[in-house]
mmCIF file of the C-alpha atoms, coordinates in Angstrom:
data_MODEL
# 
_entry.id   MODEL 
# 
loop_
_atom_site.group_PDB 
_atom_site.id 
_atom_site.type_symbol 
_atom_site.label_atom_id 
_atom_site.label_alt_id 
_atom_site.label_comp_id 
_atom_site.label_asym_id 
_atom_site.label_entity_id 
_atom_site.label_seq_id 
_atom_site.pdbx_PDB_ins_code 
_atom_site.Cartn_x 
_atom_site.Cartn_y 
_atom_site.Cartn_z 
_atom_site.occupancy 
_atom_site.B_iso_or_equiv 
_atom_site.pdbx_formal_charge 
_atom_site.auth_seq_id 
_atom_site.auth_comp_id 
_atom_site.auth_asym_id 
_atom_site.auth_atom_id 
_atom_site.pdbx_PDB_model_num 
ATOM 1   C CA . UNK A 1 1   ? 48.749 115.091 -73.234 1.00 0.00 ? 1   UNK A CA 1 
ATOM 2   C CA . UNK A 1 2   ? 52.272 113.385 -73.387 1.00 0.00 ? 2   UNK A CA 1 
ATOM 3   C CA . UNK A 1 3   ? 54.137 111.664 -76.071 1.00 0.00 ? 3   UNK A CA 1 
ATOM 4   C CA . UNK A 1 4   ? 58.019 109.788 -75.400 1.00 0.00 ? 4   UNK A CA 1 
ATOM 5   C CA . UNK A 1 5   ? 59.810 107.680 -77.832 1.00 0.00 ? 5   UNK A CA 1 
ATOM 6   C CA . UNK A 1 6   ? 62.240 105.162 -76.586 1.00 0.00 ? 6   UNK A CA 1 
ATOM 7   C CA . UNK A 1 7   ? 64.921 103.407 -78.837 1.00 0.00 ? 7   UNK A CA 1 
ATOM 8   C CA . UNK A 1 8   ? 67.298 100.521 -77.690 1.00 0.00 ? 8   UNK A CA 1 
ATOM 9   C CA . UNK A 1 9   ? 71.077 101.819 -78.681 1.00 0.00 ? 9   UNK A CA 1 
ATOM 10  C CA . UNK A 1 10  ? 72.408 98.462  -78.566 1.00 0.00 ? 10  UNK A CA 1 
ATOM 11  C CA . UNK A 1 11  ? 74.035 98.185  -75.239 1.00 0.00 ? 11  UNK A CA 1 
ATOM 12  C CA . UNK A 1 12  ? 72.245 95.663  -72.749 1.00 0.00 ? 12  UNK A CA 1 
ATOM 13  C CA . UNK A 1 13  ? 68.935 97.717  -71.533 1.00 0.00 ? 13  UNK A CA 1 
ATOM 14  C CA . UNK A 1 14  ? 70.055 100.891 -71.970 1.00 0.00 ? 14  UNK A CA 1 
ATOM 15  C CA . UNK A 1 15  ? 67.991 102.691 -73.774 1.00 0.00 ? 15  UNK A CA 1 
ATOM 16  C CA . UNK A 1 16  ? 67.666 106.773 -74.954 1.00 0.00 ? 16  UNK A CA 1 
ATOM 17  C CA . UNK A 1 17  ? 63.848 108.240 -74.083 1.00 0.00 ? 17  UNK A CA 1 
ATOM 18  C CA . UNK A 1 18  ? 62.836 111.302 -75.694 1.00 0.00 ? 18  UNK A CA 1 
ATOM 19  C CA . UNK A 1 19  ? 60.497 113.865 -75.255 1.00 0.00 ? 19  UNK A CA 1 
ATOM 20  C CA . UNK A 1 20  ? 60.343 116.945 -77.734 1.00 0.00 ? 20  UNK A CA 1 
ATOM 21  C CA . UNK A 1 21  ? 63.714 118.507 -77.488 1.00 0.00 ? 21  UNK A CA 1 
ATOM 22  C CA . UNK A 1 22  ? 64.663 116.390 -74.476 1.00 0.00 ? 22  UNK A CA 1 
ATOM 23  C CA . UNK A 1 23  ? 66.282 113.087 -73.892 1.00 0.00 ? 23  UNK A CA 1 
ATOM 24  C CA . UNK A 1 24  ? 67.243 110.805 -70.872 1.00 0.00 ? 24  UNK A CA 1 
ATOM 25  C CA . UNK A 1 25  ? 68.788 107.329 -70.352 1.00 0.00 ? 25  UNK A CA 1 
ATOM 26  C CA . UNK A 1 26  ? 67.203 104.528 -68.883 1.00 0.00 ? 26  UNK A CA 1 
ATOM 27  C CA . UNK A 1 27  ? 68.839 101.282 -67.849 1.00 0.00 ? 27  UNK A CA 1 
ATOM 28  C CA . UNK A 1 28  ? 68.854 98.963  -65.187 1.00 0.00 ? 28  UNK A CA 1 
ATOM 29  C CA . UNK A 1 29  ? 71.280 98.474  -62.239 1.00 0.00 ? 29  UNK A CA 1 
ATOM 30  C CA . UNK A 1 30  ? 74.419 96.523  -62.781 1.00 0.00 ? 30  UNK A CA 1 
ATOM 31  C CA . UNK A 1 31  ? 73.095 93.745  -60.432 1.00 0.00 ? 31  UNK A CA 1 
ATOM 32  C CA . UNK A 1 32  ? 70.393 93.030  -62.774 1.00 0.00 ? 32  UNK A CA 1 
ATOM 33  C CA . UNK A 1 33  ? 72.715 93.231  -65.936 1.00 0.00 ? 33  UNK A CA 1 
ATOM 34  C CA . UNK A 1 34  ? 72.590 96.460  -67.303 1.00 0.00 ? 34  UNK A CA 1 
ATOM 35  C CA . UNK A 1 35  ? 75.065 99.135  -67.114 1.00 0.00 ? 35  UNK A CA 1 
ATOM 36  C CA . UNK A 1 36  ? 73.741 101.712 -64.759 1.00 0.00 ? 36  UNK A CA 1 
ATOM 37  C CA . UNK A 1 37  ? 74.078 104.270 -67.421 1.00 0.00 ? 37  UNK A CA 1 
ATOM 38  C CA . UNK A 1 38  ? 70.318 105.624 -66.165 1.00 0.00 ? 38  UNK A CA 1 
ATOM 39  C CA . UNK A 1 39  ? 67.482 105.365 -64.202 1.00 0.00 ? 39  UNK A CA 1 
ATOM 40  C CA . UNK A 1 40  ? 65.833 102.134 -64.130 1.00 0.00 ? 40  UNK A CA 1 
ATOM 41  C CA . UNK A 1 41  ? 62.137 102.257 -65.127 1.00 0.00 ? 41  UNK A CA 1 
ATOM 42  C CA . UNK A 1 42  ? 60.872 101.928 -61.250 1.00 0.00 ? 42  UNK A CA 1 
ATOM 43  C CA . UNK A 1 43  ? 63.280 105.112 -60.472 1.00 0.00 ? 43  UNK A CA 1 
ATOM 44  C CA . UNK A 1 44  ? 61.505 106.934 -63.573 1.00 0.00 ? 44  UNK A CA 1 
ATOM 45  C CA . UNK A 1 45  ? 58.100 106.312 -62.149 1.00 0.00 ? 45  UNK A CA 1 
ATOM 46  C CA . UNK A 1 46  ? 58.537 107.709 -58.799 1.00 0.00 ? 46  UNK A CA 1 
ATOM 47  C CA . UNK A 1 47  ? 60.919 110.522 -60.518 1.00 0.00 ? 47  UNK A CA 1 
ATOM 48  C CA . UNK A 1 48  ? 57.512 111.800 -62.695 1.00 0.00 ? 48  UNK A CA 1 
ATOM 49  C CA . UNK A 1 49  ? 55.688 111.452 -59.494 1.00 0.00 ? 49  UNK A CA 1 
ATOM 50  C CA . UNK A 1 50  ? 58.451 113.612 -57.670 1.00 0.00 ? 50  UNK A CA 1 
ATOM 51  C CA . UNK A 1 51  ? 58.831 116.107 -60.620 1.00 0.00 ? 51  UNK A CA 1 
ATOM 52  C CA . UNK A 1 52  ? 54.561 116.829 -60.166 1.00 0.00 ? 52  UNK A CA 1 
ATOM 53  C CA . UNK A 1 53  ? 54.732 117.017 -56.844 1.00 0.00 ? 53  UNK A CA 1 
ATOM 54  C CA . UNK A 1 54  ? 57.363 119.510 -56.314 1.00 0.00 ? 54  UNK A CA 1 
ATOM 55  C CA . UNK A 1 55  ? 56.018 121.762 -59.727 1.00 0.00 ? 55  UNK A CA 1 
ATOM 56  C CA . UNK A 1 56  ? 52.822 121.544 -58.068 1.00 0.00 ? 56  UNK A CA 1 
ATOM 57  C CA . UNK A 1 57  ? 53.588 122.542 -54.900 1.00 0.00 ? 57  UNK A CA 1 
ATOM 58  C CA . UNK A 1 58  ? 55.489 125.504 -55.737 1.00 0.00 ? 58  UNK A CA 1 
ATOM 59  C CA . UNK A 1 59  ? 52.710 126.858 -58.046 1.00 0.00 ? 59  UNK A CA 1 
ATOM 60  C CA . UNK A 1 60  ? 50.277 126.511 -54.947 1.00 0.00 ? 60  UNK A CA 1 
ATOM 61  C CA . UNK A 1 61  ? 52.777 128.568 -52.973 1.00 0.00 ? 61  UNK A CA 1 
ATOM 62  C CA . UNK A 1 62  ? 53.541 131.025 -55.348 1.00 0.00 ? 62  UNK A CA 1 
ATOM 63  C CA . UNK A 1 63  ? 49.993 131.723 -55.882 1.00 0.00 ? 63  UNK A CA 1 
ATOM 64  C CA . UNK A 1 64  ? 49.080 131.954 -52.125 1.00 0.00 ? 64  UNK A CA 1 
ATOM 65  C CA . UNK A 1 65  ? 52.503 134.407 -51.948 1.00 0.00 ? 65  UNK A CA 1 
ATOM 66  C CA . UNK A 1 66  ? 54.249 131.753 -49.450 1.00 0.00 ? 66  UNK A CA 1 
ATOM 67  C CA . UNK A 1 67  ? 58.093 131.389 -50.010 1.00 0.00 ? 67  UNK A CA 1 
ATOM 68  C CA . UNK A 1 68  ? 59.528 127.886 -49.851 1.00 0.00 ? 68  UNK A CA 1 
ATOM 69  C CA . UNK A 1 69  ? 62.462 128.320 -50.617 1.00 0.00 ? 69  UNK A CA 1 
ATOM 70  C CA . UNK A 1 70  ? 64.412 124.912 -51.915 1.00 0.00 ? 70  UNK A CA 1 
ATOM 71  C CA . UNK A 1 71  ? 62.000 122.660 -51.402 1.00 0.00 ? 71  UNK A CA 1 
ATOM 72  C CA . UNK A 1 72  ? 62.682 119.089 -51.857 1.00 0.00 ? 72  UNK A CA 1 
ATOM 73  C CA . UNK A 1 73  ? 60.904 115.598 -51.930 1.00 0.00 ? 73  UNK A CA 1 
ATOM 74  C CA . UNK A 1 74  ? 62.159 112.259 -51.490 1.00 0.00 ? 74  UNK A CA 1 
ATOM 75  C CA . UNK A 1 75  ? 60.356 109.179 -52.252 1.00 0.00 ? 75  UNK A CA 1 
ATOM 76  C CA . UNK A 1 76  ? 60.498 105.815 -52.288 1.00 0.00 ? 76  UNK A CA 1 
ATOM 77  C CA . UNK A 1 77  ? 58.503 102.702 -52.767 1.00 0.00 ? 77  UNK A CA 1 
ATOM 78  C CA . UNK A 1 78  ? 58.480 99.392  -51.415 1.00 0.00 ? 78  UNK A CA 1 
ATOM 79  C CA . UNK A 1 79  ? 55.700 96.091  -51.742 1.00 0.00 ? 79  UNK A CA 1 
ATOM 80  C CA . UNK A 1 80  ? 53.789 95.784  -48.442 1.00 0.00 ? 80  UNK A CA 1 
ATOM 81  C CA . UNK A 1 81  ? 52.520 91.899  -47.607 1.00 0.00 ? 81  UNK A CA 1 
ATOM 82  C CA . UNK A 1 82  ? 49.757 91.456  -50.627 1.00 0.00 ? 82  UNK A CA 1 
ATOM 83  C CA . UNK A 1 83  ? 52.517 92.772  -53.249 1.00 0.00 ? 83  UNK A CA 1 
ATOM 84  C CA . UNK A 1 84  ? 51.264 96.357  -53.819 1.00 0.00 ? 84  UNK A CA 1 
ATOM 85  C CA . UNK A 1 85  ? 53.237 99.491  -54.562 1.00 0.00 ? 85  UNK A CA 1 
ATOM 86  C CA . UNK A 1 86  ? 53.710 101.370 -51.762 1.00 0.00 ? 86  UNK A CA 1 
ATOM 87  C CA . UNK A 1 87  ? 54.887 105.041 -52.109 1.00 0.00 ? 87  UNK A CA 1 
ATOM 88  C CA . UNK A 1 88  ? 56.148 107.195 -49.649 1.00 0.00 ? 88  UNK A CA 1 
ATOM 89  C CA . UNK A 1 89  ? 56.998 110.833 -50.082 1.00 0.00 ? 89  UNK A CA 1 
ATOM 90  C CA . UNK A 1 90  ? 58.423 113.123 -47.377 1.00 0.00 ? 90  UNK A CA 1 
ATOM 91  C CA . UNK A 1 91  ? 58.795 116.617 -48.142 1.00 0.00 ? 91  UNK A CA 1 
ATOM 92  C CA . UNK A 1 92  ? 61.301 119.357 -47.096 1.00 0.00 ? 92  UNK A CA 1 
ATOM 93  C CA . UNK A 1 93  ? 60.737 123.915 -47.181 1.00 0.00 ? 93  UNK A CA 1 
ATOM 94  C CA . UNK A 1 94  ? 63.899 125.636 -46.672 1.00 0.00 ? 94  UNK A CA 1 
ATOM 95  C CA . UNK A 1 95  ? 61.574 128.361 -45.054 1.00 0.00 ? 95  UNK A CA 1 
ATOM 96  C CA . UNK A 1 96  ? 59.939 128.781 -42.435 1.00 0.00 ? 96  UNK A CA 1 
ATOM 97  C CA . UNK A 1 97  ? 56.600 127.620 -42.750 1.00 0.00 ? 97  UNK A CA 1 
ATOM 98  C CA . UNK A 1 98  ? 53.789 127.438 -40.057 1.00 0.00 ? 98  UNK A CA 1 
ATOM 99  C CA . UNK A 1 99  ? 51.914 123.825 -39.229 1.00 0.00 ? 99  UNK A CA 1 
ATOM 100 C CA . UNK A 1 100 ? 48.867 125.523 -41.201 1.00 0.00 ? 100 UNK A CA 1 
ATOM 101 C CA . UNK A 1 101 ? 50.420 126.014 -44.365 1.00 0.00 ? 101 UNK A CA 1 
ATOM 102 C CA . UNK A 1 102 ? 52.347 122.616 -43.781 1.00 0.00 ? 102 UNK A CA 1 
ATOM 103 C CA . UNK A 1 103 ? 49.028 120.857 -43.525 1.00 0.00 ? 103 UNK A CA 1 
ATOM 104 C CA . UNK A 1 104 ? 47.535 122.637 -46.850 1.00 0.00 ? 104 UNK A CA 1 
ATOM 105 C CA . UNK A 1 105 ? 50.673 121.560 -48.577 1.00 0.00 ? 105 UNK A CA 1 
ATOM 106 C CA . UNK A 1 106 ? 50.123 118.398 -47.727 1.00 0.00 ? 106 UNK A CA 1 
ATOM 107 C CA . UNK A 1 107 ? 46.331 118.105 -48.606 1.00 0.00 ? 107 UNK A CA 1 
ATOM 108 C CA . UNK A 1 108 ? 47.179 119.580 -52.165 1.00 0.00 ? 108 UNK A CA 1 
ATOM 109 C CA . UNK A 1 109 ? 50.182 116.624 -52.162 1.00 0.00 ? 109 UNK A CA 1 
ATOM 110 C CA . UNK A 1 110 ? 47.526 114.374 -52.476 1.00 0.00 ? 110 UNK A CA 1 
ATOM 111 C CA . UNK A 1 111 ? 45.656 116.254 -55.168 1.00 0.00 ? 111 UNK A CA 1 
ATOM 112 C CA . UNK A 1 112 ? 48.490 116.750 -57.882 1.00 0.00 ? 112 UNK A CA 1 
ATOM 113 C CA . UNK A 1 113 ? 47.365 115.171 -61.180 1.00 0.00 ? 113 UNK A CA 1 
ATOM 114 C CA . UNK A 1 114 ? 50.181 112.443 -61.301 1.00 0.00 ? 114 UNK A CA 1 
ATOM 115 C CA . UNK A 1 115 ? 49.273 111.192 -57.941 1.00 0.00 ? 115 UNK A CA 1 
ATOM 116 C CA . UNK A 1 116 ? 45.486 110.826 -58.722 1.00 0.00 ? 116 UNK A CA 1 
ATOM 117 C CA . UNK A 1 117 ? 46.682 108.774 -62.453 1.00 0.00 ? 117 UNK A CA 1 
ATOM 118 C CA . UNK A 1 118 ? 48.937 106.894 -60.272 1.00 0.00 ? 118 UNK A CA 1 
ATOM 119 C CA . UNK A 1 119 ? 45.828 106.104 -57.493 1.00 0.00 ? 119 UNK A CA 1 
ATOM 120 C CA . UNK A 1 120 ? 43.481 105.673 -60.059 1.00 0.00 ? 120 UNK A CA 1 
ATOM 121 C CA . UNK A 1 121 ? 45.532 103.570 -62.552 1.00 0.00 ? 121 UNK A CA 1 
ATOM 122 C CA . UNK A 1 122 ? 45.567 104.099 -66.250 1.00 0.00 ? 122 UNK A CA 1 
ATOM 123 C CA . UNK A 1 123 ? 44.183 101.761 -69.346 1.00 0.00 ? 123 UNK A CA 1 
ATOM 124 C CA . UNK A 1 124 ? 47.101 100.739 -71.273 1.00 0.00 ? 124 UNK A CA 1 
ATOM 125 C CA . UNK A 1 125 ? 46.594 99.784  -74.678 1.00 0.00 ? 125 UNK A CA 1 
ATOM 126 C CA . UNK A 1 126 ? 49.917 98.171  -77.644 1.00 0.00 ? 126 UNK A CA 1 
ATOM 127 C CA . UNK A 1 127 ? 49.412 97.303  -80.923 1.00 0.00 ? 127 UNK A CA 1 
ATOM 128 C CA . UNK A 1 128 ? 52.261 96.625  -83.632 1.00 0.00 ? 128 UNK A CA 1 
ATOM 129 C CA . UNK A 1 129 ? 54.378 99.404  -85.456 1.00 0.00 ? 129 UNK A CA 1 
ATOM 130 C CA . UNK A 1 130 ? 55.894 99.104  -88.947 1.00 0.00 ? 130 UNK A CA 1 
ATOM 131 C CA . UNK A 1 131 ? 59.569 98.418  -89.281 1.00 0.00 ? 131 UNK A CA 1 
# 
């Protein structure tokens, strides 16, 4: 389904991810002792969340003909009381959309397959590598 590599360059927690023919930093903030060279694994999460929910949403319009135009999502997360993840997304059309198709966009929100991994969890398995 997916498959990313990660290898520590030597500076601090920086660290170059890659995917196929793509690559990304990751890091932490400065406050925590990294460089800020990257998005800090937290930022990553909610960015794969964002990146599924805005691909997802503009296949659904495209296929029901609806224009969007830029359409954006923030999000952002937080720990309520008992020390769960709480994610919030709110999401912005630069066209005119009626409260209809607003309230379809925002049932298939809660549909798109990184959203029902991230509800659901996932099993996570390690085991040792050579060298």
């Amino acid at each position: 389904m997916a498959q990313v590599q990660i290898v520590s360059d030597g500076s601090n927690y920086r660290h170059r991810i890659h995917s196929g023919a793509h690559e990304l930093i990751a890091d932490e903030p400065t406050t925590l002792g990294g460089q800020g060279a990257g998005m800090a694994p937290f930022d990553l999460y909610l960015a794969a969340l964002s990146a599924c929910t805005a691909i997802t949403l503009r296949m659904y319009a495209e296929k029901k003909g609806w224009a969007l135009g830029e359409f954006r999502a923030e999000l952002s997360s937080a720990r309520d009381a008992a020390g769960k993840l709480v994610v919030h997304r709110i999401l912005h059309a630069s066209a005119t959309l009626s409260d209809a198709q607003w309230q379809r966009l925002l049932e298939v929100v809660e549909k798109t397959p990184v959203t029902l991994v991230m509800r659901e969890g996932a099993s996570i398995t390690s085991a040792r590598g050579e060298g």
